[in-house]
Short mmCIF file of N, CA and C in Angstrom, two decimals:
data_model
loop_
_atom_site.label_atom_id
_atom_site.label_comp_id
_atom_site.label_asym_id
_atom_site.label_seq_id
_atom_site.Cartn_x
_atom_site.Cartn_y
_atom_site.Cartn_z
N UNK A 301 92.72 126.01 114.33
CA UNK A 301 93.33 124.93 115.13
C UNK A 301 93.46 124.74 115.74
N UNK A 302 93.37 124.38 117.39
CA UNK A 302 93.66 123.94 119.10
C UNK A 302 94.78 123.70 119.11
N UNK A 303 95.61 124.73 120.22
CA UNK A 303 96.73 124.24 120.67
C UNK A 303 97.94 122.57 120.36
N UNK A 304 97.03 121.59 120.54
CA UNK A 304 97.90 120.30 120.57
C UNK A 304 97.41 119.68 119.17
N UNK A 305 99.34 119.63 119.92
CA UNK A 305 100.26 119.05 118.73
C UNK A 305 99.60 117.88 117.25
N UNK A 306 99.76 118.72 116.78
CA UNK A 306 99.64 116.72 115.52
C UNK A 306 100.85 116.31 115.70
N UNK A 307 100.89 114.92 116.24
CA UNK A 307 101.79 113.38 115.89
C UNK A 307 101.94 113.21 114.19
N UNK A 308 103.20 113.21 114.08
CA UNK A 308 103.78 112.61 112.90
C UNK A 308 102.84 111.61 112.46
N UNK A 309 102.97 110.31 114.03
CA UNK A 309 103.21 108.72 113.63
C UNK A 309 101.87 109.12 113.72
N UNK A 310 100.42 109.22 113.95
CA UNK A 310 99.58 109.19 113.97
C UNK A 310 98.35 109.78 112.59
N UNK A 311 99.93 110.69 111.38
CA UNK A 311 99.45 111.14 111.23
C UNK A 311 99.98 109.85 109.79
N UNK A 312 101.22 109.60 109.77
CA UNK A 312 101.57 108.73 109.22
C UNK A 312 100.77 107.05 108.67
N UNK A 313 99.83 106.96 110.09
CA UNK A 313 99.47 105.50 110.14
C UNK A 313 97.86 105.81 109.29
N UNK A 314 97.61 107.01 110.50
CA UNK A 314 96.13 107.58 108.75
C UNK A 314 96.78 107.59 107.08
N UNK A 315 97.51 108.54 107.07
CA UNK A 315 97.83 108.31 105.82
C UNK A 315 98.01 106.77 104.61
N UNK A 316 98.60 106.29 105.89
CA UNK A 316 98.91 104.86 105.15
C UNK A 316 98.06 103.76 105.17
N UNK A 317 97.36 104.08 106.04
CA UNK A 317 95.94 103.30 105.80
C UNK A 317 95.49 103.94 104.68
N UNK A 318 94.53 105.18 104.18
CA UNK A 318 93.32 106.04 103.44
C UNK A 318 94.91 105.54 101.96
N UNK A 319 95.57 105.98 102.45
CA UNK A 319 96.52 106.13 101.02
C UNK A 319 96.29 104.43 99.95
N UNK A 320 96.75 103.45 100.91
CA UNK A 320 96.65 102.18 100.72
C UNK A 320 95.45 101.85 100.16
N UNK A 321 94.23 101.58 101.22
CA UNK A 321 92.86 101.41 100.27
C UNK A 321 92.92 102.40 98.56
N UNK A 322 93.01 103.53 98.61
CA UNK A 322 92.70 104.33 97.61
C UNK A 322 93.99 102.94 96.56
N UNK A 323 94.49 102.83 96.54
CA UNK A 323 95.75 102.35 95.41
C UNK A 323 94.47 101.13 95.50
N UNK A 324 95.02 100.08 96.12
CA UNK A 324 94.44 99.10 96.31
C UNK A 324 92.68 98.86 94.94
N UNK A 325 91.96 99.45 95.53
CA UNK A 325 91.01 100.03 95.09
C UNK A 325 90.88 100.31 93.02
N UNK A 326 91.62 101.71 93.02
CA UNK A 326 92.69 102.21 92.27
C UNK A 326 93.20 100.72 90.83
N UNK A 327 93.77 100.38 91.81
CA UNK A 327 93.90 99.05 90.79
C UNK A 327 93.91 97.83 90.80
N UNK A 328 92.21 97.81 91.32
CA UNK A 328 91.40 96.41 91.02
C UNK A 328 90.42 97.15 90.81
N UNK A 329 90.10 98.30 89.93
CA UNK A 329 89.29 98.23 88.57
C UNK A 329 89.76 98.36 87.10
N UNK A 330 88.62 97.57 86.34
CA UNK A 330 89.17 96.91 85.38
C UNK A 330 90.06 97.99 84.06
N UNK A 331 91.24 96.57 83.66
CA UNK A 331 91.75 98.06 83.35
C UNK A 331 91.29 97.75 81.18
N UNK A 332 92.42 98.14 80.94
CA UNK A 332 92.06 98.64 79.11
C UNK A 332 92.03 96.61 79.07
N UNK A 333 92.10 96.34 77.88
CA UNK A 333 93.26 94.87 77.30
C UNK A 333 92.87 93.21 78.25
N UNK A 334 92.39 93.80 79.81
CA UNK A 334 91.79 93.15 80.58
C UNK A 334 93.60 92.14 81.41
N UNK A 335 94.87 93.37 81.11
CA UNK A 335 96.09 93.11 81.59
C UNK A 335 95.88 92.42 82.71
N UNK A 336 96.90 92.51 82.94
CA UNK A 336 96.65 91.81 84.91
C UNK A 336 97.73 92.67 85.21
N UNK A 337 98.22 92.10 86.92
CA UNK A 337 98.80 93.41 87.06
C UNK A 337 99.77 93.65 87.19
N UNK A 338 100.59 92.43 86.87
CA UNK A 338 102.20 92.34 86.36
C UNK A 338 102.75 93.61 85.20
N UNK A 339 101.76 92.48 83.55
CA UNK A 339 101.66 93.62 83.67
C UNK A 339 101.34 95.23 82.84
N UNK A 340 100.28 95.62 83.63
CA UNK A 340 100.58 97.12 84.44
C UNK A 340 100.93 97.34 84.48
N UNK A 341 101.96 96.87 85.56
CA UNK A 341 103.05 97.14 86.15
C UNK A 341 104.41 98.09 85.69
N UNK A 342 104.62 96.64 84.97
CA UNK A 342 105.17 96.41 83.60
C UNK A 342 105.22 97.73 82.66
N UNK A 343 103.68 98.21 82.32
CA UNK A 343 103.50 99.17 81.39
C UNK A 343 104.10 100.29 81.58
N UNK A 344 103.84 100.19 83.37
CA UNK A 344 103.65 102.12 83.37
C UNK A 344 104.72 102.09 84.47
N UNK A 345 105.66 100.81 84.25
CA UNK A 345 107.11 101.20 84.75
C UNK A 345 107.91 102.13 83.45
N UNK A 346 107.26 101.64 82.74
CA UNK A 346 107.42 101.94 80.92
C UNK A 346 107.71 103.12 80.66
N UNK A 347 106.38 103.42 82.15
CA UNK A 347 105.98 104.88 80.54
C UNK A 347 106.59 105.80 81.74
N UNK A 348 106.84 105.91 83.07
CA UNK A 348 107.82 106.48 83.55
C UNK A 348 108.59 106.18 83.43
N UNK A 349 109.69 105.90 83.87
CA UNK A 349 111.22 105.04 83.57
C UNK A 349 111.37 105.61 82.18
N UNK A 350 110.76 105.24 81.21
CA UNK A 350 111.84 105.08 79.42
C UNK A 350 111.94 103.44 79.63
N UNK A 351 112.94 103.68 77.60
CA UNK A 351 112.95 102.43 78.34
C UNK A 351 114.24 101.87 78.44
N UNK A 352 113.76 100.30 79.02
CA UNK A 352 115.05 99.82 80.49
C UNK A 352 115.25 98.56 79.58
N UNK A 353 115.81 97.34 80.57
CA UNK A 353 116.38 95.80 80.06
C UNK A 353 114.51 95.73 81.17
N UNK A 354 114.91 93.72 80.35
CA UNK A 354 113.91 93.08 81.65
C UNK A 354 114.24 92.84 82.28
N UNK A 355 115.74 92.56 82.60
CA UNK A 355 116.77 92.93 84.41
C UNK A 355 116.47 93.93 85.17
N UNK A 356 116.22 94.81 85.03
CA UNK A 356 115.80 95.82 85.18
C UNK A 356 115.18 95.71 85.85
N UNK A 357 113.86 95.78 84.82
CA UNK A 357 112.07 95.84 85.59
C UNK A 357 112.08 94.52 86.65
N UNK A 358 112.60 93.28 86.58
CA UNK A 358 112.49 92.48 87.53
C UNK A 358 113.00 92.91 88.91
N UNK A 359 114.31 93.30 88.32
CA UNK A 359 114.73 94.11 89.40
C UNK A 359 113.79 95.86 90.38
N UNK A 360 112.64 96.13 89.64
CA UNK A 360 112.35 97.21 90.18
C UNK A 360 111.06 96.85 91.18
N UNK A 361 111.08 95.37 90.46
CA UNK A 361 108.68 94.56 90.44
C UNK A 361 109.39 94.07 91.47
N UNK A 362 110.78 93.91 92.13
CA UNK A 362 111.57 93.19 92.98
C UNK A 362 110.42 91.32 92.60
N UNK A 363 110.60 90.37 91.16
CA UNK A 363 110.34 89.76 90.50
C UNK A 363 111.60 88.80 89.98
N UNK A 364 111.44 87.52 89.25
CA UNK A 364 112.24 87.18 89.10
C UNK A 364 112.48 86.98 87.79
N UNK A 365 113.92 87.47 87.48
CA UNK A 365 113.80 87.33 85.53
C UNK A 365 112.71 86.47 85.08
N UNK A 366 112.98 85.57 85.06
CA UNK A 366 111.47 84.58 85.34
C UNK A 366 110.10 84.66 84.57
N UNK A 367 109.76 85.31 86.32
CA UNK A 367 109.22 85.99 86.00
C UNK A 367 108.36 86.92 84.88
N UNK A 368 109.71 88.04 85.18
CA UNK A 368 109.62 88.89 84.45
C UNK A 368 108.57 88.91 83.08
N UNK A 369 109.62 87.84 82.15
CA UNK A 369 110.48 87.36 80.93
C UNK A 369 108.79 86.89 80.18
N UNK A 370 108.19 86.59 81.20
CA UNK A 370 106.27 85.75 80.99
C UNK A 370 105.83 87.04 80.59
N UNK A 371 105.67 87.83 82.27
CA UNK A 371 105.31 89.10 81.50
C UNK A 371 105.22 90.19 79.90
N UNK A 372 107.03 89.97 79.62
CA UNK A 372 106.81 90.73 79.24
C UNK A 372 106.18 90.25 77.73
N UNK A 373 106.35 89.03 78.43
CA UNK A 373 106.35 87.62 76.75
C UNK A 373 104.84 88.45 75.57
N UNK A 374 104.50 88.62 77.06
CA UNK A 374 102.71 88.89 76.53
C UNK A 374 101.97 90.20 76.11
N UNK A 375 103.07 90.97 76.87
CA UNK A 375 102.45 92.76 76.44
C UNK A 375 103.26 91.99 74.52
N UNK A 376 104.53 90.93 74.87
CA UNK A 376 105.79 92.41 73.04
C UNK A 376 104.44 91.46 72.12
N UNK A 377 103.42 89.76 72.57
CA UNK A 377 102.68 88.89 71.57
C UNK A 377 101.86 90.88 70.95
N UNK A 378 100.65 91.27 72.17
CA UNK A 378 99.41 92.17 71.49
C UNK A 378 100.33 93.74 71.23
N UNK A 379 101.49 93.52 71.11
CA UNK A 379 102.74 95.07 70.45
C UNK A 379 102.80 96.19 71.38
N UNK A 380 102.30 95.90 72.70
CA UNK A 380 102.35 96.84 73.20
C UNK A 380 103.85 97.42 74.23
N UNK A 381 104.45 96.73 74.20
CA UNK A 381 105.37 97.21 74.18
C UNK A 381 106.79 96.47 72.55
N UNK A 382 108.41 97.35 72.32
CA UNK A 382 109.23 96.40 71.30
C UNK A 382 110.19 96.82 72.06
N UNK A 383 111.06 95.58 71.53
CA UNK A 383 112.92 95.46 71.93
C UNK A 383 113.55 95.09 71.10
N UNK A 384 114.57 96.18 71.57
CA UNK A 384 116.05 96.95 70.39
C UNK A 384 116.65 95.52 70.87
N UNK A 385 118.61 95.25 70.53
CA UNK A 385 119.46 95.67 71.42
C UNK A 385 119.62 96.43 71.80
N UNK A 386 120.36 96.47 73.37
CA UNK A 386 120.35 96.84 73.13
C UNK A 386 121.97 97.75 72.77
N UNK A 387 122.70 99.30 72.98
CA UNK A 387 123.30 99.79 72.05
C UNK A 387 125.13 99.28 72.73
N UNK A 388 124.95 99.22 74.22
CA UNK A 388 126.00 99.23 74.98
C UNK A 388 126.59 97.07 75.01
N UNK A 389 125.21 97.12 74.71
CA UNK A 389 125.97 95.94 75.35
C UNK A 389 125.43 93.98 74.63
N UNK A 390 125.68 93.69 73.16
CA UNK A 390 124.62 93.15 71.63
C UNK A 390 123.78 92.03 72.24
N UNK A 391 124.10 91.60 73.55
CA UNK A 391 123.72 89.92 74.08
C UNK A 391 121.71 90.73 74.43
N UNK A 392 122.26 92.16 74.71
CA UNK A 392 120.99 92.24 75.77
C UNK A 392 119.35 93.34 74.78
N UNK A 393 118.62 93.40 75.55
CA UNK A 393 117.39 94.02 74.55
C UNK A 393 116.78 94.66 75.18
N UNK A 394 117.05 96.63 74.88
CA UNK A 394 116.06 97.47 75.78
C UNK A 394 114.43 96.94 75.20
N UNK A 395 113.59 97.90 75.95
CA UNK A 395 112.63 97.14 75.81
C UNK A 395 111.34 98.24 75.85
N UNK A 396 110.86 99.35 74.87
CA UNK A 396 110.77 100.33 75.30
C UNK A 396 108.82 100.23 74.82
N UNK A 397 108.16 100.72 75.37
CA UNK A 397 106.03 100.95 75.05
C UNK A 397 106.16 101.43 73.18
N UNK A 398 105.55 101.14 73.21
CA UNK A 398 104.43 100.67 71.88
C UNK A 398 103.41 101.82 71.83
N UNK A 399 103.61 102.41 70.81
CA UNK A 399 102.52 104.23 70.74
C UNK A 399 101.48 103.28 71.21
N UNK A 400 100.97 102.19 71.52
CA UNK A 400 99.43 101.11 71.07
C UNK A 400 100.00 101.22 72.95
N UNK A 401 100.72 100.49 73.38
CA UNK A 401 100.81 100.25 75.21
C UNK A 401 101.69 101.62 75.49
N UNK A 402 101.09 102.47 75.17
CA UNK A 402 100.67 103.80 75.96
C UNK A 402 99.70 104.71 76.09
N UNK A 403 98.92 104.19 75.01
CA UNK A 403 97.85 104.10 74.67
C UNK A 403 96.72 103.12 75.75
N UNK A 404 97.10 102.23 75.44
CA UNK A 404 96.52 101.44 77.02
C UNK A 404 96.28 102.15 78.36
N UNK A 405 98.27 102.89 78.44
CA UNK A 405 98.69 102.96 79.99
C UNK A 405 97.53 103.72 80.11
N UNK A 406 97.56 105.75 78.74
CA UNK A 406 96.31 106.74 78.96
C UNK A 406 95.48 106.03 79.54
N UNK A 407 95.13 105.05 78.47
CA UNK A 407 93.02 104.79 79.18
C UNK A 407 93.18 104.70 80.66
N UNK A 408 93.93 103.51 80.88
CA UNK A 408 93.77 103.36 82.52
C UNK A 408 93.97 104.17 82.61
N UNK A 409 94.66 105.31 83.23
CA UNK A 409 95.16 106.19 84.11
C UNK A 409 94.12 107.19 84.22
N UNK A 410 93.23 107.49 82.54
CA UNK A 410 91.55 107.68 82.37
C UNK A 410 90.32 107.41 82.75
N UNK A 411 90.85 106.01 82.98
CA UNK A 411 88.94 105.66 83.69
C UNK A 411 89.43 105.77 85.22
N UNK A 412 90.53 105.19 85.82
CA UNK A 412 90.98 105.63 87.38
C UNK A 412 90.68 106.93 87.60
N UNK A 413 90.70 108.43 86.98
CA UNK A 413 90.94 109.26 87.05
C UNK A 413 89.25 109.30 87.35
N UNK A 414 88.30 109.19 85.90
CA UNK A 414 87.11 109.33 85.21
C UNK A 414 86.29 108.11 87.46
N UNK A 415 87.33 107.14 87.41
CA UNK A 415 86.02 106.63 88.78
C UNK A 415 86.78 107.22 90.26
N UNK A 416 87.34 108.40 90.49
CA UNK A 416 87.87 108.20 91.50
C UNK A 416 87.40 110.08 91.40
N UNK A 417 86.74 110.94 90.54
CA UNK A 417 86.48 112.37 90.33
C UNK A 417 84.74 111.82 90.36
N UNK A 418 83.85 110.23 89.74
CA UNK A 418 82.73 110.28 90.33
C UNK A 418 82.45 110.03 91.45
N UNK A 419 83.16 109.48 92.46
CA UNK A 419 83.08 109.21 93.81
C UNK A 419 83.10 110.71 94.42
N UNK A 420 83.80 111.37 93.89
CA UNK A 420 84.13 112.77 94.57
C UNK A 420 82.77 113.67 94.37
N UNK A 421 82.94 113.08 93.27
CA UNK A 421 81.35 113.65 93.42
C UNK A 421 79.37 113.88 93.77
N UNK A 422 79.67 112.58 94.13
CA UNK A 422 78.86 112.01 93.99
C UNK A 422 78.88 111.65 96.15
N UNK A 423 80.20 111.46 96.18
CA UNK A 423 79.54 111.26 97.88
C UNK A 423 80.66 112.21 98.85
N UNK A 424 81.39 113.58 98.44
CA UNK A 424 82.35 114.70 98.73
C UNK A 424 81.49 115.86 99.01
N UNK A 425 80.99 116.65 99.85
CA UNK A 425 80.79 117.94 99.74
C UNK A 425 81.93 119.19 99.56
N UNK A 426 81.63 119.93 98.79
CA UNK A 426 82.63 121.34 97.96
C UNK A 426 83.28 121.62 99.14
N UNK A 427 83.63 121.95 100.43
CA UNK A 427 84.37 121.74 101.79
C UNK A 427 84.88 120.54 101.59
N UNK A 428 84.67 119.72 101.43
CA UNK A 428 85.66 118.70 101.51
C UNK A 428 86.40 118.47 99.72
N UNK A 429 85.80 119.39 99.57
CA UNK A 429 86.28 118.77 97.34
C UNK A 429 87.43 119.85 97.95
N UNK A 430 87.37 121.05 98.18
CA UNK A 430 88.22 121.66 98.87
C UNK A 430 89.56 121.49 99.66
N UNK A 431 89.75 120.44 100.91
CA UNK A 431 90.47 120.70 101.30
C UNK A 431 91.90 119.67 100.94
N UNK A 432 91.01 117.95 100.13
CA UNK A 432 91.20 117.29 99.31
C UNK A 432 92.12 117.72 97.99
N UNK A 433 92.34 119.19 97.90
CA UNK A 433 92.38 119.69 96.62
C UNK A 433 93.54 120.02 97.44
N UNK A 434 93.22 120.81 98.23
CA UNK A 434 94.93 121.57 98.81
C UNK A 434 95.79 120.92 99.87
N UNK A 435 95.07 118.90 99.57
CA UNK A 435 96.42 118.32 100.70
C UNK A 435 96.67 117.73 99.17
N UNK A 436 96.54 117.95 97.87
CA UNK A 436 96.42 116.71 97.29
C UNK A 436 98.64 117.15 97.29
N UNK A 437 99.07 118.72 97.26
CA UNK A 437 100.55 118.96 96.64
C UNK A 437 101.42 119.22 97.54
N UNK A 438 101.17 118.30 98.79
CA UNK A 438 101.37 118.10 99.86
C UNK A 438 101.27 116.76 100.05
N UNK A 439 100.57 115.54 99.37
CA UNK A 439 100.40 114.00 99.93
C UNK A 439 101.80 114.15 98.18
N UNK A 440 102.39 114.83 97.17
CA UNK A 440 102.97 114.95 96.39
C UNK A 440 103.69 114.89 96.97
N UNK A 441 104.01 115.93 97.68
CA UNK A 441 105.52 116.66 98.71
C UNK A 441 105.84 115.41 98.99
N UNK A 442 104.90 114.78 99.76
CA UNK A 442 105.32 113.76 101.46
C UNK A 442 106.04 112.11 100.25
N UNK A 443 104.82 112.41 99.03
CA UNK A 443 106.28 110.63 98.32
C UNK A 443 107.36 111.48 98.13
N UNK A 444 107.60 111.80 97.45
CA UNK A 444 108.79 112.38 96.64
C UNK A 444 109.69 112.63 98.37
N UNK A 445 109.19 113.26 99.63
CA UNK A 445 110.48 113.16 100.48
C UNK A 445 110.54 111.21 101.02
N UNK A 446 109.95 110.36 99.87
CA UNK A 446 110.41 108.98 100.65
C UNK A 446 111.07 108.18 100.37
#
């Protein structure tokens, strides 16, 4: 590397652009069961965060409780989530992934990983793959610090 100092703002702008495009493309990949984006997002949140209420999911997704209710209704109908009375407040329900919902999440992640692996194998050199492999933990660390 030369002596020129790397500007953190330039790196941040380049990463935001590249990672943003990558995420958009991955989200556009066809999903198992032709789920809508809100449904995919709700399933992913339940998978990562565990059981929670509809109100908390709506807050996390920054959407109205009514919109979240419509999303959750479709997932309940398909059997991808279950609802159980909240042990601390009988007026509310706690939502969780069913085994079928967990499988949909797993299949979607596997498909996206396969799409990326194919693109990497077909369009990147071994040296580029090594650079991306070295950058992956740095990107994860960056995400943890935001």
